[in-house]
Structure formats: C-alpha cells, structure tokens
Amino acid sequence: MGHKLSKITLAVLSATSLNFASMAHAQEAEEQGKPEKEVEVIEVSGIRASLASALNEKRFSNNLVEVIEAEDIGKLPDQNLAEVLENITGIQITRSAGVGTGVQIRGTDANRTEINGVSTVGSGAGRSGINFEDVSAAIIAGLEVTKSPDAKTIEGSVGGTINLKTIRPLQLTERLAAVRVQGENSSLTTDSTFQPRFSGTFGDNWENDNGKFGVVISGSYAEQDVTAFRPRADRDNLVATDSGFASAQAFDFLPIQFFVQDYDNFEYETKNFVGTFEWAPNDNSRVFFDAVINDQERRQESSRVQASGVSALNDISVPDEYETVNFGSLGGRNLGSIEAALRGVIPVNLENDDDDPNLRFSSDTNSRITDSKIFRFGGEWQGDKWSIFTEIASSSSDTTTPSFNTTLNFINPNAPLDAGGGNDNSVPFAYDLSGGSLAFGIAEGADFAPTASQLLDPNNVVLRDVNIGRDTTENSEDAFRVDVSYYIDSLITSVDFGYRYNKSSSVREDIGTSVGLRTMDDSPRGSLFADLLVAGPDNFNDADGRQLFVKDFLLINPELVASDPDGVLETLQSALTTHGSSRSLSQPTASSSGFFDIEEETHALYAQANFEYEMFRGNFGLRYLQTDVTSLGNSITEDDAGNELVTRVTNKGDYDFVLPRLNIVADVTDDVVVRFGAGKDIRRPNYNDLSTSVVYSTSPNPNVAIGNPGLSPEEVTSYDLSAEWYFAEASVVSIGIFHKTRKDLFVDQIVSPFEDPTTGFRDLTDPCEGGGIFNPIADINVFGPDLGTGVCVGTETKVNDTGETTQKGIEFAVQYDLSGFEKELGWASGFGVLANYTIQEFSGGDTENSATSRAANVFAATTGSEEEVSAVQGLLNLSENAYNFTLYYEKYDFSARMRYTWREAFRTDDFGSTSSFPWGFPAVQGDRGQLNASVTYTVNENLNVGIEAVNLTESEVDQYCVNENALLCFQGLTDRRITVGANYRF
C-alpha cells in the first residue's frame, strides 16, 4: 500500500535521503522485469496526514523506530519538544516548573539527540544533547526515535536516539511560505498578559543549466512565562518517648525540622533559526549546507520564604495533631511506622532559644543564557553500484549562568534581638500539613507574632547573604564522516561501510563571589537599601486555595537584579559602608577549584550488510570505536604562609569497544510485520563526573560533588521483539518486548556527615572522621554551637556499579482512524484514537544507599534495631507503568485533540531541596497524570486559528521521602498554560 504524502512530509523524509536512496536503488533492481504494482493513494491532511506519513515511515523501516510528523508547517502536536516526544510509546518526560525538560526512553535519560543526523551538545555537562526547551517545535518538521540501532547509528545511547528533522528544500513540490502568530498565558504567573510567539518558514526550489537549487529558511521567536509553587516540609528528626524533652509523648514522633515556601518563576526568550541550501548538479549528486542557530535566555525570578531554626524548638513544641507515617519496606526490611507532626504551632520561647524559629526571605535569579550553533556541510553521489555520502559538522553550545541570589533575615520588632549579637530573632509559626498540603505561615494571634505592616517594613529586614555567580560552560563537537554503499543484486542487497571522527570538549569556569553576614554589626537594615526592595508575590494560594501561607514579605527586586546587577551590587556595598560593616562585596572572580577542561577524540568504523529474502529484510554489522580522553583540572594546595598554590593536572585515558548490531524484519503478510533487534552500545560519563575539580557551597546542606576520572563508559546489550498489525488505513496495533543488560551503570555514591542525634551538631574540624568532607566556606548555621564557617558536609560521587543490571519491559500501542466509515458514521467518522501502555522493571546492581545519621536514628526507633538501613539505588526516573491516550477529531474544517498522559511513581534525584537524597535515598515522585487539549478551525485554505491548553487540570507533583506515600516532603503546584494563535499560508 502506498501513500500520497504532503510536500512537508516528503521534505522531512529526505532528511535521511541516503538511506531512502539506497533502499530505492535496491528495490529498483529487484523490481525489474516484474509487472507494475497497483498503488493505493490515500488523500489525507492535518492530523491524519501526519499520522499516516509517520506510520508509513515506521512500517517500512528496517529498524525499530517511532516517528512523529508535523500536521502542517511548524505544527507538531505540542509546543514543547519534550512534550511532543511524550506521545511516543515507551517515552516519559520530567518537567521543571511544569515545562517538559527531560526525556526518558524506556526508563533512562541516557539518550542521544541529533538534528538532521548531526550530534547536538547541551548547555551543561550532560551527554544527551541540546536542551529541549531551547528548540522551538515550530522549526521542526518531524522527529524520529531509533530504539534498535544499526551499525551506522552513532554510539552513545542506552534508551534510544532522537533525531529532529527539518524541511529539505529539494523535495518541495511548490513554493512554501507560512507564518504563525500565538500568545501564551500562564495561570499562576503574576503577569497575566499573553506572551508572544512568532514563527515563519519560506522554502522554494528552482532549476537552470547548472542543476536544481533549493532553499528553506525557518525562524521562531517565543517568550514564555511559567510559574510553579513548591512548598516543602522536613520531618526527619525524632522526639523519642524517653528523650526527656518537655515535648515528649507516650509515643515516638517526627517533629517539624524546616519549612520552605518556594515560588519559582522562569521567563524564557527563545530565538531559533534554520537555514538549508541544497544543490543537485545532476540526478546523481547533491550538495547541502545546514545552519541551525538557537539563542536561549531563561531568566529566573524566584523567591523563597524559609522558616529556619524550627528544630531548635523540638524539645518544647507539641503538635496539636499527628498522622501515622508508614515507611514501608526498603532493601528487604520492613521499616515500620511512626507518628508525625501534622498540625500545630511552633511558638516563641525566649528561655529555650532567643533567636529561633526565625524567618528568611530569599530572591533567586539563577538564570541561563545559551547560544548554540550547528553547521553541516556535505554531499552525496549515487552511481549504478556505489553511493558515497560525506559530511563535516560542527556543534557548539556556549552558556553563561548569571545569578545574583540574596537572603534577608526578618528582625521581628515584637521579639528581643539575639543576645549573642546574631542577625536573626524569633517568629512564631503555624502549620497544617493535612490534606496533602504542606502549608505553614505566621501564627497570627500567638505571642510575638508580627503584623503584615511589620513584615513589609524595610527597617525590619537585614542583609544576610549575597551570592553572585557568572559560571560559563563551553561545549563543542566537530565531526567528519564518510559513508559508502555498494549495491548487490542478491540476497545481500547492499553493503554499507564508513568512518567517523569526532572531537568533543567541555570547558567550565566557576566564577562567583559569596558574602555571608551573621551579626547585626555586619548586616545593614533594609532601610539603607529600600530602593532595591519590593513586596514578594502574594498569590501562593492560587494553585490549591490554601489559607495558610506567608503572604507579606520583602525581597531584593529580582527584575532589578537581572537588568542592573552592577547597580544593585553598588547599592548593597554602599549600605554596608554606611552601616559600618566589617565585610564588603566584590565582583565575581574565577575559582581555581571550579575549572575543568575535558577533551575526547573518537575514531569509529562500521560495516553493515543489508539483506532481503522473500518475507525477510534487515541488516547486520559491527561498529568499532576508539576514544582518547584528556582531562585538565587544578590541584589546590597551600604554602607555609597559607597562600593558595594552583597546579594544572592532566589525566589521560583511552578505551575501545566493538559493538555488534542486528535487525531482522519479517513481512509475514501484507498487514503484519514482525521485528527482532539485537545490539550493543555504550554511554559515556557526563563531563562533570570526570572532573577532578571541587566546588564548595556557602550552605552546609548541599553535598559536595567530587569527580571520578576513573569512570568507565556504561555498556548496554539490548534485545527487541515486536509485532505490528496494520489492520486498516492509517491504523495499527503493536506489541513489543525489550530486554537490556547494563554493565558499569553510573550511580551516585553518597557519604553523609555524622550528626549528633541529640544536638544535631556536625564535626567542625578537618578531617571528617564521621563521614563527608570539610567545607571551609560553609556556614555552620544550626550544625554547631556558635556562628562561623567551616563544617563537615556530605559528598556525592558518580561510580560504576559493580553489579550487572537488567531492564526489561513490554510496550503496547494502538492507532485507529474511523475516516473509512464515512457512509456508516457520518460526522462521527472524524474520530480517531491513539493509545499506548508501557510496563517495565529494573533489577540487579550492587551500589547501595544508606540512611543518614538522623534517618538512622528514626529507623532505630521504628524497627527496634540499630542495624544499618540500606538499599540498592536502582535506576532513577524509571516508572514501571505509564500510558498515553489521545482522542482526536478532524472533519468539516474542524480539528481537535485531547491527550491524557499518566506515569507511575519513580525515584529521582531532582528533589526540591538542597539535598538530592533526603534521608539518604532518592526521593520518590508520586503517580501523576496530565491532560492537554487543542482545537483548530480552518477558516479557508490559507488561514486557520486555534487554541491549545497544557495541564488543564493543574495536576500537582508530590515527592515523598523513603518510599511512595510514606512521608510527603515536597510538592510542585504547576500552572495551566493556554495558547491562542493563527497560522497563515501564502
């Protein structure tokens, strides 16, 4: 069965023109002398056109691939590329502030992203390629996910390779010109206006005596304002019945340790440009040049309200109500249950503590500015028996992460100042964690409670912290490849072989300055920098209607920080000088300990035979690679006078692998296809995991990341078996199983510092005998008896798991279109459905995580045993069950789509806290579903208008400590995004 495809589909398919040319050449030789086949032509458009063409490409591929094509120019199913990929069987995504950012293929983030077959590089130290939020879906005409690679496929993926495809001009059948204008609104942002989105595409080709020429230019400009509310409550301490505390009860319980009210706001400005030129001097050759330029500015204007020092009142604060927390089992051990504080008031008790609990206001502007470029130049020649493809490509990503983060301490005028001279004092808090809401606020009516006007008085805040950063990361990859095919008129239809060289590098500079002020003598009052202060967002209840939250507070204006950081720095320094502080602020400077320069050179060879015999077709071959790694870092020592001595240290290493790959396809009948794939691949470590440099934080909470230059690439051996039944036009039912054996899996090795179970104090001297590493610049805070810096903190290092791991699963999918029942159903024939379900599991591995000292104290109470609680880390971001259901309707110039996506709970290190492993184990993100919908109306052959909605039900994110539904620790209350717009084709 054949399909008459739209011009945009034909243009997309030509992005892999060498493969199709090879297939066409082989088929032409086979078809000689045979009668002409009857070709069925299906005239489709819109959603149906995209689904039909995608299914057509998948069906006739020799590899297991999943394909999505644009419905029209610049119109993929979703605005965000990660959310587009979520439509595919076996793919789940993770989000930041509700926006799709991470993609897991078959439960793993270890994937590759390409544009037109060229490797992309990311903005950070990762290996998965370009950030999906940096590329507008408007410039992408289609995408392909290869789950079962062949020998040609570039190494580096565990789950799959994602190839984003742009329009190829020589495949256009007529001039192409279109524009799209949209506006997007976020339900939680304080800015209620619609943010603009513009995109346009022009393409044409022409012919003269010198051959055929073609050009396509696409551009996109988008602004986006997204907001998420993220409340957090820590309950990882213990008040035992025999503690002797005034708060002790007849049962052990978990008191309140810490509260955070986090308001995340990100403003994106994304500019994308794609330009393609093609020249075919004759029917047998083609020359091309591609340029893809992306410019991303992600400005953060977030705020945090912290109830700190709450744990200092644990010995006297008695909750009004408790809830029973069942920890479930971990590492084969039943961890029992315990009561936990649910509702109550944490009072001010000056006899117990004269400066706790206290209130802090932070302004976070951790922004990212990324400039990425991809250039591709090459050509191909097709002869009777030979074809040659060559390409030179360059990918780069230069990123600066400007940040200017400040914290203010609230000085409660109703309570006395800290007798020790500290710049904080006491504030009473109320909390109510019932109903799954981590809510806290000022305990109105309690002794010493401040009023709204006092909270908004600049004279009642003092400057506590100033952290400025301008870190830079420069990533690049330059590559050359040549692919040769030789066609044979036999069982082996062709033989492919080729060579690829690439040089990859990542250079990071840690640039910053930090000043921590801990005494009233050093901290200027807000009245000295009142021009910088603004009231923080007061709509923290918009997401869930909560009544209890901190509504009134002051911040250093994040918009002013973003627009004039030097002016803000000057004003704060002036305030310090006027106040008579002994401290001063300075411009950010490069840190010797935060530098690394890692370079890799890889030579890869492959050979592959393609075959076709009766109902069987496919390929088999080998890929060989050899990589040299050079890692440059700094070694920091001190001379006898205490001066820093910096020495450049170079580490070198190399490795090689042979990667066999096999794909067999059986066209059992005209409508049934069975596939088998087997192959081996590797995954290289992230650059920062190889670095020998160490970066310290001024906070005592984050673990210090310690690189491991001895990390080996992860190896994965994969098997796939699937069956597809194309039972009707543009319809399919499929089932597949996959099995992956993974060796040298990258896992986190966490070493937590010891904390005294009674005082909560840590070791304040180097070395840290109880675990962790000494951080000389971290604020001691509550981890010692006195103010100052220098405390033991945790460490986090990537290591290779010594045990072998197994990942396996089953994928189901169905696609059905009712358009063939026009006579029987009438208007209802416009409906169609797509659905998929993935079941997967992970087992094996040796690397274990252990409970922190504080958590171990709790587990000793719940289990009655001092035995260490530990568990194999497992695979992060793996949901064992996930499904996706889409209902669409297209008829009478009306097009609508509704998609519901659900994924089961999964473990994650993306925890809304300063520690990625609370309690010593990855947090668990709970089950979550999301509903998206869109409606489009075609006014005439040139114009259509539409509206799209993301997260219609405003589904929230819940994260739990230890196990799912055990102890709710963190929430993400995300927004609903509405986009309206119009497309016009000239």
mmCIF file of N, CA and C in Angstrom, residues 487-531:
data_model
loop_
_atom_site.group_PDB
_atom_site.id
_atom_site.type_symbol
_atom_site.label_atom_id
_atom_site.label_comp_id
_atom_site.label_asym_id
_atom_site.label_seq_id
_atom_site.Cartn_x
_atom_site.Cartn_y
_atom_site.Cartn_z
ATOM 1 N N TYR A 487 25.881 -1.701 -3.922
ATOM 2 C CA TYR A 487 24.624 -2.408 -4.158
ATOM 3 C C TYR A 487 24.877 -3.724 -4.880
ATOM 4 N N ILE A 488 24.184 -4.743 -4.389
ATOM 5 C CA ILE A 488 24.352 -6.091 -4.911
ATOM 6 C C ILE A 488 22.976 -6.651 -5.252
ATOM 7 N N ASP A 489 22.849 -7.251 -6.421
ATOM 8 C CA ASP A 489 21.581 -7.825 -6.832
ATOM 9 C C ASP A 489 21.507 -9.277 -6.369
ATOM 10 N N SER A 490 21.354 -9.474 -5.056
ATOM 11 C CA SER A 490 21.293 -10.821 -4.495
ATOM 12 C C SER A 490 20.589 -10.758 -3.147
ATOM 13 N N LEU A 491 20.725 -11.806 -2.358
ATOM 14 C CA LEU A 491 20.147 -11.819 -1.011
ATOM 15 C C LEU A 491 20.675 -10.637 -0.210
ATOM 16 N N ILE A 492 21.969 -10.385 -0.301
ATOM 17 C CA ILE A 492 22.539 -9.165 0.292
ATOM 18 C C ILE A 492 22.320 -8.042 -0.717
ATOM 19 N N THR A 493 21.408 -7.130 -0.389
ATOM 20 C CA THR A 493 21.052 -6.074 -1.342
ATOM 21 C C THR A 493 22.092 -4.975 -1.403
ATOM 22 N N SER A 494 22.800 -4.753 -0.293
ATOM 23 C CA SER A 494 23.840 -3.723 -0.291
ATOM 24 C C SER A 494 24.736 -3.922 0.916
ATOM 25 N N VAL A 495 25.924 -3.362 0.808
ATOM 26 C CA VAL A 495 26.878 -3.366 1.915
ATOM 27 C C VAL A 495 27.250 -1.917 2.207
ATOM 28 N N ASP A 496 27.146 -1.532 3.457
ATOM 29 C CA ASP A 496 27.500 -0.180 3.886
ATOM 30 C C ASP A 496 28.740 -0.239 4.761
ATOM 31 N N PHE A 497 29.614 0.714 4.589
ATOM 32 C CA PHE A 497 30.748 0.831 5.491
ATOM 33 C C PHE A 497 31.144 2.305 5.567
ATOM 34 N N GLY A 498 31.768 2.681 6.667
ATOM 35 C CA GLY A 498 32.100 4.086 6.809
ATOM 36 C C GLY A 498 33.015 4.361 7.980
ATOM 37 N N TYR A 499 33.370 5.621 8.091
ATOM 38 C CA TYR A 499 34.303 6.094 9.123
ATOM 39 C C TYR A 499 33.779 7.415 9.661
ATOM 40 N N ARG A 500 33.919 7.606 10.969
ATOM 41 C CA ARG A 500 33.544 8.881 11.594
ATOM 42 C C ARG A 500 34.607 9.271 12.605
ATOM 43 N N TYR A 501 35.000 10.540 12.536
ATOM 44 C CA TYR A 501 35.928 11.109 13.513
ATOM 45 C C TYR A 501 35.216 12.253 14.201
ATOM 46 N N ASN A 502 35.324 12.294 15.515
ATOM 47 C CA ASN A 502 34.776 13.461 16.211
ATOM 48 C C ASN A 502 35.671 13.862 17.377
ATOM 49 N N LYS A 503 35.721 15.146 17.589
ATOM 50 C CA LYS A 503 36.470 15.724 18.703
ATOM 51 C C LYS A 503 35.482 16.516 19.556
ATOM 52 N N SER A 504 35.320 16.096 20.797
ATOM 53 C CA SER A 504 34.362 16.718 21.706
ATOM 54 C C SER A 504 35.104 17.339 22.883
ATOM 55 N N SER A 505 34.577 18.438 23.380
ATOM 56 C CA SER A 505 35.221 19.084 24.520
ATOM 57 C C SER A 505 34.198 19.798 25.381
ATOM 58 N N SER A 506 34.552 19.953 26.652
ATOM 59 C CA SER A 506 33.737 20.705 27.601
ATOM 60 C C SER A 506 34.674 21.481 28.525
ATOM 61 N N VAL A 507 34.484 22.789 28.560
ATOM 62 C CA VAL A 507 35.313 23.665 29.398
ATOM 63 C C VAL A 507 34.397 24.429 30.346
ATOM 64 N N ARG A 508 34.695 24.354 31.631
ATOM 65 C CA ARG A 508 33.861 25.041 32.630
ATOM 66 C C ARG A 508 34.728 25.967 33.478
ATOM 67 N N GLU A 509 34.191 27.156 33.701
ATOM 68 C CA GLU A 509 34.802 28.123 34.627
ATOM 69 C C GLU A 509 33.775 28.459 35.699
ATOM 70 N N ASP A 510 34.163 28.265 36.958
ATOM 71 C CA ASP A 510 33.309 28.623 38.087
ATOM 72 C C ASP A 510 33.665 30.037 38.514
ATOM 73 N N ILE A 511 32.752 30.973 38.284
ATOM 74 C CA ILE A 511 33.023 32.392 38.529
ATOM 75 C C ILE A 511 31.992 32.918 39.522
ATOM 76 N N GLY A 512 32.429 33.408 40.646
ATOM 77 C CA GLY A 512 31.462 33.875 41.626
ATOM 78 C C GLY A 512 32.096 34.567 42.802
ATOM 79 N N THR A 513 31.221 35.035 43.663
ATOM 80 C CA THR A 513 31.635 35.626 44.928
ATOM 81 C C THR A 513 30.504 35.431 45.920
ATOM 82 N N SER A 514 30.848 35.235 47.182
ATOM 83 C CA SER A 514 29.834 34.997 48.213
ATOM 84 C C SER A 514 30.221 35.735 49.480
ATOM 85 N N VAL A 515 29.220 36.342 50.101
ATOM 86 C CA VAL A 515 29.420 37.009 51.384
ATOM 87 C C VAL A 515 28.271 36.612 52.299
ATOM 88 N N GLY A 516 28.616 36.089 53.468
ATOM 89 C CA GLY A 516 27.617 35.737 54.461
ATOM 90 C C GLY A 516 27.748 36.636 55.679
ATOM 91 N N LEU A 517 26.660 37.242 56.057
ATOM 92 C CA LEU A 517 26.638 38.170 57.193
ATOM 93 C C LEU A 517 25.823 37.533 58.309
ATOM 94 N N ARG A 518 26.403 37.414 59.490
ATOM 95 C CA ARG A 518 25.734 36.682 60.555
ATOM 96 C C ARG A 518 25.484 37.505 61.817
ATOM 97 N N THR A 519 25.959 38.736 61.850
ATOM 98 C CA THR A 519 25.769 39.547 63.053
ATOM 99 C C THR A 519 25.094 40.853 62.701
ATOM 100 N N MET A 520 24.427 41.419 63.693
ATOM 101 C CA MET A 520 23.790 42.717 63.481
ATOM 102 C C MET A 520 24.831 43.794 63.211
ATOM 103 N N ASP A 521 26.017 43.626 63.744
ATOM 104 C CA ASP A 521 27.072 44.614 63.497
ATOM 105 C C ASP A 521 27.455 44.659 62.027
ATOM 106 N N ASP A 522 27.338 43.518 61.321
ATOM 107 C CA ASP A 522 27.742 43.462 59.921
ATOM 108 C C ASP A 522 26.580 43.645 58.944
ATOM 109 N N SER A 523 25.365 43.481 59.405
ATOM 110 C CA SER A 523 24.216 43.429 58.492
ATOM 111 C C SER A 523 23.455 44.747 58.449
ATOM 112 N N PRO A 524 23.426 45.425 57.315
ATOM 113 C CA PRO A 524 22.675 46.676 57.214
ATOM 114 C C PRO A 524 21.172 46.429 57.192
ATOM 115 N N ARG A 525 20.435 47.343 57.774
ATOM 116 C CA ARG A 525 18.973 47.296 57.717
ATOM 117 C C ARG A 525 18.485 47.603 56.306
ATOM 118 N N GLY A 526 17.315 47.075 55.991
ATOM 119 C CA GLY A 526 16.740 47.288 54.672
ATOM 120 C C GLY A 526 16.448 48.733 54.363
ATOM 121 N N SER A 527 16.314 49.558 55.380
ATOM 122 C CA SER A 527 16.057 50.977 55.141
ATOM 123 C C SER A 527 17.233 51.640 54.432
ATOM 124 N N LEU A 528 18.432 51.019 54.499
ATOM 125 C CA LEU A 528 19.602 51.571 53.822
ATOM 126 C C LEU A 528 19.657 51.176 52.338
ATOM 127 N N PHE A 529 18.827 50.210 51.942
ATOM 128 C CA PHE A 529 18.753 49.840 50.519
ATOM 129 C C PHE A 529 17.294 49.635 50.110
ATOM 130 N N ALA A 530 16.431 50.476 50.656
ATOM 131 C CA ALA A 530 14.987 50.348 50.438
ATOM 132 C C ALA A 530 14.605 50.442 48.967
ATOM 133 N N ASP A 531 15.415 51.177 48.172
ATOM 134 C CA ASP A 531 15.102 51.306 46.742
ATOM 135 C C ASP A 531 15.184 49.969 46.004
#
